[in-house]
Structure formats: structure tokens, C-alpha cells
mmCIF file of C-alpha atoms in Angstrom:
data_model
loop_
_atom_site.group_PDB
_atom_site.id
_atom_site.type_symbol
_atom_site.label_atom_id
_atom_site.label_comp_id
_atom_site.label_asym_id
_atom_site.label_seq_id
_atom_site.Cartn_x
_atom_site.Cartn_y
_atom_site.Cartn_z
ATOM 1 C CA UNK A 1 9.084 -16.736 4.398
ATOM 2 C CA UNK A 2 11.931 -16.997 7.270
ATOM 3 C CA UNK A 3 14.252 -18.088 4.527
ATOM 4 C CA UNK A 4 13.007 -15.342 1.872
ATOM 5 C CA UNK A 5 15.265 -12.289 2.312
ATOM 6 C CA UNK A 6 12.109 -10.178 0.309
ATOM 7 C CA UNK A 7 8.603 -11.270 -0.399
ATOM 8 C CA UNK A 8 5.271 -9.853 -0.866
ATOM 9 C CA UNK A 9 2.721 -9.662 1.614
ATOM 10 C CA UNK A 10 -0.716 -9.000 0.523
ATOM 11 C CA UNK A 11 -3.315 -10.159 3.616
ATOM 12 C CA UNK A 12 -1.363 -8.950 6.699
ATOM 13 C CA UNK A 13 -0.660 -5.357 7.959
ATOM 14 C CA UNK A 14 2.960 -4.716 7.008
ATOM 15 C CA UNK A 15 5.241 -5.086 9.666
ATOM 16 C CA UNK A 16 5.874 -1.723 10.871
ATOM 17 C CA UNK A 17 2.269 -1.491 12.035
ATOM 18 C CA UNK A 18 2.193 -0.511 15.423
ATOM 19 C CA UNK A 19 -2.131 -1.250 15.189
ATOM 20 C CA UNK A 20 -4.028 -3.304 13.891
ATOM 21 C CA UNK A 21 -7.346 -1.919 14.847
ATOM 22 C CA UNK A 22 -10.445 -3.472 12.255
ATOM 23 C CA UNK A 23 -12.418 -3.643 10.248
ATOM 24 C CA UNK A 24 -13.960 -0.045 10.620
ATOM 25 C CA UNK A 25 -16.366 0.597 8.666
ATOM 26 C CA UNK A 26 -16.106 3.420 5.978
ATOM 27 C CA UNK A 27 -19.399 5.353 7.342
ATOM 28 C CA UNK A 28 -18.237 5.163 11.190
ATOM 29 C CA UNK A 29 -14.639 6.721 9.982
ATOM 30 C CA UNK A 30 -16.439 9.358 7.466
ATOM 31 C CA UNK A 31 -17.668 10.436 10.632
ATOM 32 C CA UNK A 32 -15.390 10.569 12.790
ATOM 33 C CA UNK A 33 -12.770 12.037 10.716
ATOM 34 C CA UNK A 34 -15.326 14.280 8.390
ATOM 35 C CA UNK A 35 -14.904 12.867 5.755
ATOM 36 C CA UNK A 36 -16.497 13.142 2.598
ATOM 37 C CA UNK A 37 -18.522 10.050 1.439
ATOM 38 C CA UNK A 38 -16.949 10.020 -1.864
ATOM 39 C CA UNK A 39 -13.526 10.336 -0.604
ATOM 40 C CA UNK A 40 -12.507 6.736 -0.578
ATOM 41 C CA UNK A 41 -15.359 4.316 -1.603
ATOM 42 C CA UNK A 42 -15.561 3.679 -4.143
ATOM 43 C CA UNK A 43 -12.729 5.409 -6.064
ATOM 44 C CA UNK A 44 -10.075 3.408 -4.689
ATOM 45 C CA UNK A 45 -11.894 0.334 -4.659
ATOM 46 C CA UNK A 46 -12.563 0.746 -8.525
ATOM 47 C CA UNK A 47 -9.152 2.530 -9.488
ATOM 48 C CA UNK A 48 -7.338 0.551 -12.667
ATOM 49 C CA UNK A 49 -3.557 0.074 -12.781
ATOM 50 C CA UNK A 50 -1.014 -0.519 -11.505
ATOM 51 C CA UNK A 51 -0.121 1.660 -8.804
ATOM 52 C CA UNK A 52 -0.703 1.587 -4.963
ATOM 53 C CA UNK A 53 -4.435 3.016 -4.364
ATOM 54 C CA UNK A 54 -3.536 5.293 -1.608
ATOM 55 C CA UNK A 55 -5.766 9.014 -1.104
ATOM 56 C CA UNK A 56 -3.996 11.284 1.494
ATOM 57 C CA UNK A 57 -6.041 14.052 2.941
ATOM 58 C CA UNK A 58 -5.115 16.081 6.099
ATOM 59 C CA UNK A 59 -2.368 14.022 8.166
ATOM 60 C CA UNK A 60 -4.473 10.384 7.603
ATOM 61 C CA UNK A 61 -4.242 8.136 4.125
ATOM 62 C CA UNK A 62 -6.300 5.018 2.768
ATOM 63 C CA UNK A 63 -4.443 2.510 0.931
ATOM 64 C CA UNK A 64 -6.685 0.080 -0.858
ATOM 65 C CA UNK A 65 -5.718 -3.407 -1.606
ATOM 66 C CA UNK A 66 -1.801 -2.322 -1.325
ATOM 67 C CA UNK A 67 1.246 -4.868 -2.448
ATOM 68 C CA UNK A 68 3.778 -4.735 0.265
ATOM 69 C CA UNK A 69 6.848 -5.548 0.018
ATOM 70 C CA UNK A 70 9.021 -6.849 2.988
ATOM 71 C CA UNK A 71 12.514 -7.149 3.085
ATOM 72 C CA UNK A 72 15.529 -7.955 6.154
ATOM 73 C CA UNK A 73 15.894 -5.314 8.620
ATOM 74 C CA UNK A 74 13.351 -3.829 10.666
ATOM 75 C CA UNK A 75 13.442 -0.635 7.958
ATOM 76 C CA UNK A 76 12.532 -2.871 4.974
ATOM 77 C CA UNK A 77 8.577 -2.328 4.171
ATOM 78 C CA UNK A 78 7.658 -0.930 1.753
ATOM 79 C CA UNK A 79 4.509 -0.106 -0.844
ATOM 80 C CA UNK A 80 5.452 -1.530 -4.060
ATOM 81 C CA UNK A 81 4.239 -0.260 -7.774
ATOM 82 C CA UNK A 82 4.894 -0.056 -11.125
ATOM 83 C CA UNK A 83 4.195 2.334 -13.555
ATOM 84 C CA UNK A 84 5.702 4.731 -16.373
ATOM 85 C CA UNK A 85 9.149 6.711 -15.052
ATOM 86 C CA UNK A 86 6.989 9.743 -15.239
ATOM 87 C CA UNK A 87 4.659 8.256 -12.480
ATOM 88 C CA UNK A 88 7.587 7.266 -10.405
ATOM 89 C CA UNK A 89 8.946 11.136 -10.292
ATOM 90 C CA UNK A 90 5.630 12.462 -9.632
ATOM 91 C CA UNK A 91 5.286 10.159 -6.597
ATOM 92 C CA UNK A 92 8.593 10.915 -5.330
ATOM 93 C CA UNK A 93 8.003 14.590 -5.586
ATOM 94 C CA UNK A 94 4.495 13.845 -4.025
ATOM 95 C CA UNK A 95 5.774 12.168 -0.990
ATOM 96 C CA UNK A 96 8.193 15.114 -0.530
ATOM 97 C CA UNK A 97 5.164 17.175 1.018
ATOM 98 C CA UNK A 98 3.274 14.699 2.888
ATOM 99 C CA UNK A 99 4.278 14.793 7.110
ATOM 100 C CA UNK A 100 3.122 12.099 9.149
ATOM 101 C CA UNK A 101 -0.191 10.285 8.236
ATOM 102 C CA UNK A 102 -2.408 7.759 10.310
ATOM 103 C CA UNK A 103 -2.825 4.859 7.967
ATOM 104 C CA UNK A 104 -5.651 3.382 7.422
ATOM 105 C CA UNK A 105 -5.305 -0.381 4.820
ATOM 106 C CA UNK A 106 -7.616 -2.369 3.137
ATOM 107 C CA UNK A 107 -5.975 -5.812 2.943
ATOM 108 C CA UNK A 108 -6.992 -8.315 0.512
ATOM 109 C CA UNK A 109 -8.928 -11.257 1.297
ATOM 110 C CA UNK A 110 -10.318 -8.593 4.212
ATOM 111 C CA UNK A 111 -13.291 -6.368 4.535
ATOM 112 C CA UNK A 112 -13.197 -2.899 5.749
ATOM 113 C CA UNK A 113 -10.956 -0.671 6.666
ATOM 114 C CA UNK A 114 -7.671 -1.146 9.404
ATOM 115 C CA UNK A 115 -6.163 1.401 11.049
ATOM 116 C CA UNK A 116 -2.520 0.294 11.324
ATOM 117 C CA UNK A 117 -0.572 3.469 12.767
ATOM 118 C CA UNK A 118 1.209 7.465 12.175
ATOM 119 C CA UNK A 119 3.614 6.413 9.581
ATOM 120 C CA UNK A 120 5.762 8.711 7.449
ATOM 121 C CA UNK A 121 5.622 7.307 3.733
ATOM 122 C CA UNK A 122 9.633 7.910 1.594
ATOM 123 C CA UNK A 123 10.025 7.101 -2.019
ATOM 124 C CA UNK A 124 12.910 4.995 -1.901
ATOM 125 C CA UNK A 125 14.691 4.406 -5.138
ATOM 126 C CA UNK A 126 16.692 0.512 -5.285
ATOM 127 C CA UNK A 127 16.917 -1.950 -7.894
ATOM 128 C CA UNK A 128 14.217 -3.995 -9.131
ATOM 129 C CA UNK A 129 12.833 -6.593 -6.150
ATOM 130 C CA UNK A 130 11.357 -8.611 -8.769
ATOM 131 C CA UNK A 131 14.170 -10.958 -9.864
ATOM 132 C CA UNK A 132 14.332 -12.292 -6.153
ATOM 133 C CA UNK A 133 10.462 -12.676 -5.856
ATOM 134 C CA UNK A 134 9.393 -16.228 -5.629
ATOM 135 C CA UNK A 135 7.508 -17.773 -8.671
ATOM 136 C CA UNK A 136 4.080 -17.880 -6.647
ATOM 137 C CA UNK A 137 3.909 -14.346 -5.732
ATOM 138 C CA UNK A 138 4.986 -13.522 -9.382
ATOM 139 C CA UNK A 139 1.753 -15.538 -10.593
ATOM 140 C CA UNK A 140 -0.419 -14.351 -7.033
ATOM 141 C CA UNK A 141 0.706 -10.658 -7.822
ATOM 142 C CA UNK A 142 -0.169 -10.603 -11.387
ATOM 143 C CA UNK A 143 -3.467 -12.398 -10.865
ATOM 144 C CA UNK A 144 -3.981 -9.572 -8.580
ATOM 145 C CA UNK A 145 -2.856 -6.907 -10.798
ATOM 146 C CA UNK A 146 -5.098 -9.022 -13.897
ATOM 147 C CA UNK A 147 -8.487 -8.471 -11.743
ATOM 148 C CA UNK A 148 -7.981 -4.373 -11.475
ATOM 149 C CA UNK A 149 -6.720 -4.574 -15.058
ATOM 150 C CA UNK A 150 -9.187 -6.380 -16.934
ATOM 151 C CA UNK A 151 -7.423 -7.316 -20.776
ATOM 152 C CA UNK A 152 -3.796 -7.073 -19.085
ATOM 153 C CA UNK A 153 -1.804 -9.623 -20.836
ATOM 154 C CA UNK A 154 0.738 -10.945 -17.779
ATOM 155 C CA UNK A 155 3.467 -11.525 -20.696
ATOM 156 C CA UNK A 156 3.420 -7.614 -22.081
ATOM 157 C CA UNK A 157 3.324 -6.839 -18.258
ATOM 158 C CA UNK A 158 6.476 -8.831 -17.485
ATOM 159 C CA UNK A 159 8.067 -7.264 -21.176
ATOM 160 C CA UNK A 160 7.745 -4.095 -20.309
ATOM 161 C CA UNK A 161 9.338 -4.328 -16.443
ATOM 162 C CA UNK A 162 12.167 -5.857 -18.331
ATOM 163 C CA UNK A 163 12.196 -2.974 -20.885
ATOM 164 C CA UNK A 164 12.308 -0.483 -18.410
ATOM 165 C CA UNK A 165 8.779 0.643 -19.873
ATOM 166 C CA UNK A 166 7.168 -0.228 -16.396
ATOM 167 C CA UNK A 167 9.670 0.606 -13.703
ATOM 168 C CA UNK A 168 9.256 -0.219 -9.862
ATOM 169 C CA UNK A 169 8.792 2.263 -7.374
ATOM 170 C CA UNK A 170 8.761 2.063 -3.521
ATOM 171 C CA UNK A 171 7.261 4.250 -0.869
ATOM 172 C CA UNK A 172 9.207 2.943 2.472
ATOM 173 C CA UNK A 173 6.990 2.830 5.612
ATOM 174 C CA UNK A 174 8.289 4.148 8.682
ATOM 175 C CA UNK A 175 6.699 4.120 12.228
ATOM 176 C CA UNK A 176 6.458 7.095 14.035
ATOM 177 C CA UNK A 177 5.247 5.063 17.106
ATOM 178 C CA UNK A 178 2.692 3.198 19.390
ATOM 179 C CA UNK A 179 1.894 6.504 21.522
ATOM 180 C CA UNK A 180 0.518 8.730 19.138
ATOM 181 C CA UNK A 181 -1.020 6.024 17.123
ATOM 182 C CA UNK A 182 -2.943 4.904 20.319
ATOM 183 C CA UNK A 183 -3.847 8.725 21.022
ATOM 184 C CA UNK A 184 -5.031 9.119 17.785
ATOM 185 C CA UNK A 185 -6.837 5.976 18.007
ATOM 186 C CA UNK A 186 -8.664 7.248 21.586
ATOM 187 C CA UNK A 187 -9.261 10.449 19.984
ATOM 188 C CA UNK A 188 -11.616 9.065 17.647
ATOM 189 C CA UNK A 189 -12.900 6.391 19.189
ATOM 190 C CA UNK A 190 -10.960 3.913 17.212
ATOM 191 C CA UNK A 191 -10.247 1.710 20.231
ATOM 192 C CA UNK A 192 -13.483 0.094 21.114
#
């Protein structure tokens, strides 16, 4: 992946996580951070589409089973998504009121819950990353996308990205830092 300028990562915390604090389990954060049981699980977990599974609430967010997309640079990660234009507008106008959230990521291939960091979350518009994707996250991501979407047909998928029916969108992760993640962390017992 040295030699790929961009790739997708779908196990590993992205690379701006300045944490990696996990699994917590679900109950043990409901608790701590008063949350409501049906909050998270099992909405996310069972949410169709195409789009990043992400529920913000207060200044902390869940992201479910995210795509991430890393590029050069050490401001290059991003969430990745498609969906209609009309869902890419909303989400940019949606991340234009969030502050700073504590993230909290459900990898794949993982169980439970990781808390990776305060991150600030920007729609960043750029051309489409999926010409310069490898051929093997291609077929990985739309397996991926085929098991939330049962009866999606990976050919109208790919159609449709190239018709401008299904357009990218990208919410750019930025670190806000390894102090107030790790208060954040003592503060609710996240550390032990």
C-alpha cells in the first residue's frame, strides 16, 4: 500500500487516530456517556445503503463498519460514500454544524466499539477516487456494500457512479489531538 498513492482501508483505525482504545462494549459506553440503548445498536448495524453509518449526538459520533479512504499527506483520510447528489448536499450542509466529536468506529472484521479520538469531520468535495482504486478493493468494497444491500447488482452500482447517478462524497478526518482525546478517555473511564 506504500506504492498506492489512495486506497481503502476497511479493518484498521484510519490514520489520524490519535487512540485506539477497544473493543468497548456498547452497554459499558451507554453508560458512561448516557446513552440511550437504542441509539446505536442496532440501527447502524442494520442500516441499508450506501452511505457511511455514522449517528452524532452531543460532541461524540459512532461510525459503523465505515470505508476509509487514505490518500498522501498526513491530511488525506477520509470517510468515503456514495449516494444521490441530493444526499451529498445534505451531508455537506450537515457537517457544517457539527464541532468537534470523540469518535467512536466499528471496524470490520472487529467486534465492538473503538474509541479512536476528538476529530472534526469536513465534507470535502474532489474528483472521483475510484478510477485509481485497485481492482481488489473495487471487488472487496462492493462485496461489502452487496452484504448491507442485499439484491444490489455490482454492474448497475458501477453504471450509475459512471453516470453521475451515484456520486462520491468525502467527510475528511481531522485530529484535534492526543490531549483531549486522552482526557476524554480518563473522564470516562475509557483507559482501563
Amino acid at each position: 500500500k506504500a506504492k498506492q498513492a489512495w486506497y481503502l482501508e476497511f479493518t484498521k483505525p484510519p490514520n489520524t487516530a490519535t487512540m485506539g482504545r477497544g473493543p468497548i462494549p456498547f452497554d459499558y459506553l451507554a453508560d458512561q456517556l448516557m446513552l440511550n440503548d437504542d441509539t446505536v445498536s442496532p440501527p447502524l448495524e442494520s442500516t441499508p445503503g450506501y452511505e457511511t453509518r455514522i449517528h452524532a449526538e452531543s460532541d461524540f459520533a459512532f461510525i459503523y463498519q465505515p470505508f476509509i479512504l487514505e490518500g498522501p499527506g498526513p491530511e488525506a483520510t477520509y470517510f468515503i460514500e456514495w449516494g444521490t447528489p441530493d444526499r451529498a448536499e445534505q451531508l455537506a450542509k450537515w457537517t457544517e454544524t457539527l464541532g468537534d466529536l470523540h469518535l467512536f468506529l466499528w471496524p470490520y472484521e472487529r467486534t465492538g466499539w473503538y474509541y479512536i479520538g476528538l476529530h472534526s469531520l469536513v465534507y470535502a468535495e474532489m474528483e472521483s477516487r475510484w478510477p485509481m482504486l485497485e481492482r481488489n478493493e473495487k471487488m472487496r468494497l462492493l462485496d461489502l456494500l452487496r452484504s448491507r444491500n442485499p439484491g444490489m447488482v455490482p454492474v448497475q452500482f458501477r453504471n450509475e457512479i459512471r453516470q453521475g447517478k451515484k456520486v462520491q462524497a468525502c467527510l475528511r478526518l481531522e485530529s484535534k489531538g492526543l490531549m483531549e482525546s486522552e482526557d476524554f478517555a480518563k473522564e470516562y473511564g475509557l483507559l482501563s
